[in-house]
Amino acid sequence: MPSPIEHPVESLPGVGPTTGAALRRRGYESIGDLLWLLPRGYDDQRVPTPIHALRDGDYAVVDGVVRRARSFPRGGPIGFDARLEPVVLDEAEEGYRELKLIWFRAIPGLARRFAEGTRVRVAGRVQDYRGTATIAHPETLAADSAGTIEPRYPDVPGVRRKTLRRAIRAAVDRAVAEVPDLIPAPLRAELGLPAVGEALRSIHVPDPETFDAKSADSNDPGYRRLALEELVLWELALRMRRASERGGIAQRFGVGPVSEASTAFPFELTGAQQRAIEEVSRALDSESPMKRLLQGDVGCGKTAVALVACAQVAGGGAQAAFLAPTELLAEQHAETLRATADDLGLRIGLFTGALSRDQRRSMLDRMATGAVDLIVGTHALLSGEVRFSNLGLVIIDEQHRFGVAQRLRLGARGVDRRPHLLVMTATPIPRSLALVLYAGLDLTIIDAKPPGRVPSTTKMISRENRSLVLRQIERALGAGGRAFVVCPAIAASDELVTVHEIVSEMKTHFGDDRVAEAHGRLSSDERRDAMRAFAEGDRDVLVGTTVLEVGVDIPDANIIVIEQAERFGLAQLHQLRGRVGRAGQRSACLLAHGEPMTEDAEFRLRALCETDDGFQLAERDLELRGAGHLFGYRQSGASGLQFADLVEDRALLQTAAALVDRIVEADSELSMPEHAPARAAVERWERNAAVREDAG
Ligand code: ADP
Ligand code: MG
């Protein structure tokens, strides 16, 4: 016999075929599903509010005596209204003297229930309508009801509020005890944790004795329990995934070429770079596939580390693939890598969707025959046609756009040997968190920048002050530099400053032949020409969109103006600022902002002016936006977490990890009966994760 949680929603009181269909459309098919439809808040019906004390916007329970009641418009039973007066006329001088109840559609029996002189108890949200306290479509309560805490559920189209409440209440009574727990009972008992079912019950049916409206949010113990459950699942799923990916054999690359490659650069590597190279080269010198995150703030020189790794792999006769998130970036990477790659004796190729058929065919051929050592490309490299003669290393320049699984899927391409994997990121997240977000990756951090870097001077300027903006650019160009101007849109926007607008402003001021533009609407040839003209100094002002955010390496660039800077996120602004002053010269970043700004925007821009340190900015961002949004992480949806927040709940995550240790120690395959719910949940998680990552 199936457990009550598997019973169809239609088996609940008040749920007929129509309501059932409406619930199913929202994905609530069984009683168990419905238990996870959680309230948005609560209506506290314990204590009635006297009419004179009602306040606009409050939810209130009101006792009163019906004075006047009528249908409207006169003659047709289309609507109904009634006036309530206090049961006991109070002496209050202030406040409302009566409450108006109004129904905009007829409900059978209203006239009887609200006959003049009847004493009633109603509940609802009070609105002040032209000086009259009004509740539209109030709920009618029994006049002597004890007073409960009513959960307020999200709207489900086609389902009446009362029906939904009643159905969920019945679901709780029937089935909440059957909700499976990931954490086996003995472990729960040891830690004094309630069952998930108990947590759900406390959320749906709060105890009127102890209910406190102020804490009835995500700090509520019931929700914390669900957050823990979720983190246990997350941790468990990641462990299982890691275990399944373990094994596999990679090619082993001797460290021979490393020291020579390390001296091929026109600069001396920093100690931090050398340490990173050492860690990476040691990992490549092993048959166990490397999976490593290379983390370092913008401008710390990650590319050099990656190139040395490529040289090591090429020295062993294998190829490296370098993935970038967009065509433009792939092209730029190929361009900037080329010079050093030549010096290192690496043959480099570019593979994107923008290649002509002939170019494409030729590049496919060169990859397959081993005629290139380093292939820079976009996700076009993931297409089935691509064959490598011997892929030894995959490097991913991470921009939040590749799902973890996608990275690893690429990592798993290879005939019999797995390639090593190096993910590069400039997102400065705390080490502990990085280990969680990039579970399964080892971590190498470059924690210092090349010497002699002067932090850019970052300033906020009102957008209106164009003459100041232009003067600053002029001065920077006068010092032999070059200027980036970044706009939030390309063309035709009412609200946003566009590349087109700024290009014409710059051309008017500096002359047509000094201004270039780069953005996603140009063909890749046009873009490349523009970039080249700018890199070589034929043009000295480059106007573009955030495609300039990553990769672009123009050592002479010494000023960046960000138009409508308030429109950008902190991480993005920091990345953009990293585009200037790369040769160690003085540089400036102007945040040209509109007015007025929101408080958040102002906080962001000020934070940028105050520090140049990516880690500190990450902390500020955290403070500002709450952790789930850390550098856009939650938007990517990659964590799929609903209750827990990976940063704020770090302590809870540790508890979860400790619990998972215990579970896995006892039963690494989750094959024991008490782990059946955990196993089922992990399988479900994997299915959903695949969907999420394909979508993102
Ligand atoms: P990121 O870590 O942001 O990818 P890059 O690898 O693009 O940084 O390097 C930023 C700039 O610093 C480039 O112009 C690069 O040539 C230069 N660079 C890298 N390492 C050093 C170093 N050790 N000394 C001086 N300049 C360096
Ligand atoms: Mg880089």
XYZ file of N, CA and C and ligand atoms in Angstrom, residues 296-303 322 333 397 424 426 550-552 575 579 582, ligand 2:
58
model
N 42.589 33.770 -8.451
C 43.441 34.926 -8.215
C 42.765 36.169 -8.736
N 42.944 37.247 -8.033
C 42.303 38.509 -8.393
C 42.708 38.936 -9.811
N 41.886 39.780 -10.402
C 42.189 40.299 -11.737
C 43.612 40.855 -11.776
N 44.337 40.498 -12.812
C 45.652 41.083 -13.012
C 46.770 40.400 -12.247
N 46.476 39.311 -11.545
C 47.535 38.670 -10.771
C 48.394 37.770 -11.660
N 47.973 37.550 -12.892
C 48.816 36.801 -13.815
C 48.517 35.316 -13.879
N 47.252 34.967 -13.982
C 46.874 33.562 -14.071
C 47.281 32.964 -15.422
N 47.247 33.830 -16.451
C 47.509 33.315 -17.792
C 48.892 32.681 -17.895
N 41.705 25.433 -24.307
C 41.485 26.603 -23.459
C 40.102 27.142 -23.799
N 41.692 36.017 -26.279
C 42.654 35.152 -25.603
C 43.669 34.619 -26.594
N 38.415 29.292 -18.572
C 38.456 30.613 -18.002
C 37.043 30.901 -17.542
N 40.010 28.461 -14.154
C 40.555 29.723 -13.646
C 39.425 30.660 -13.262
N 38.538 34.595 -11.328
C 38.956 35.815 -10.642
C 37.933 36.173 -9.573
N 36.513 40.934 -19.341
C 37.524 39.905 -19.113
C 38.512 39.849 -20.256
N 39.635 39.333 -19.955
C 40.548 38.990 -21.027
C 41.291 40.144 -21.660
N 40.585 41.140 -22.125
C 41.246 42.173 -22.919
C 42.495 42.672 -22.209
N 36.149 43.769 -12.084
C 36.769 43.163 -13.264
C 37.121 44.220 -14.300
N 41.070 46.178 -16.093
C 41.521 46.301 -17.476
C 42.571 47.393 -17.652
N 47.673 47.936 -16.400
C 48.275 46.609 -16.336
C 49.774 46.617 -16.556
Mg 42.671 36.482 -17.334
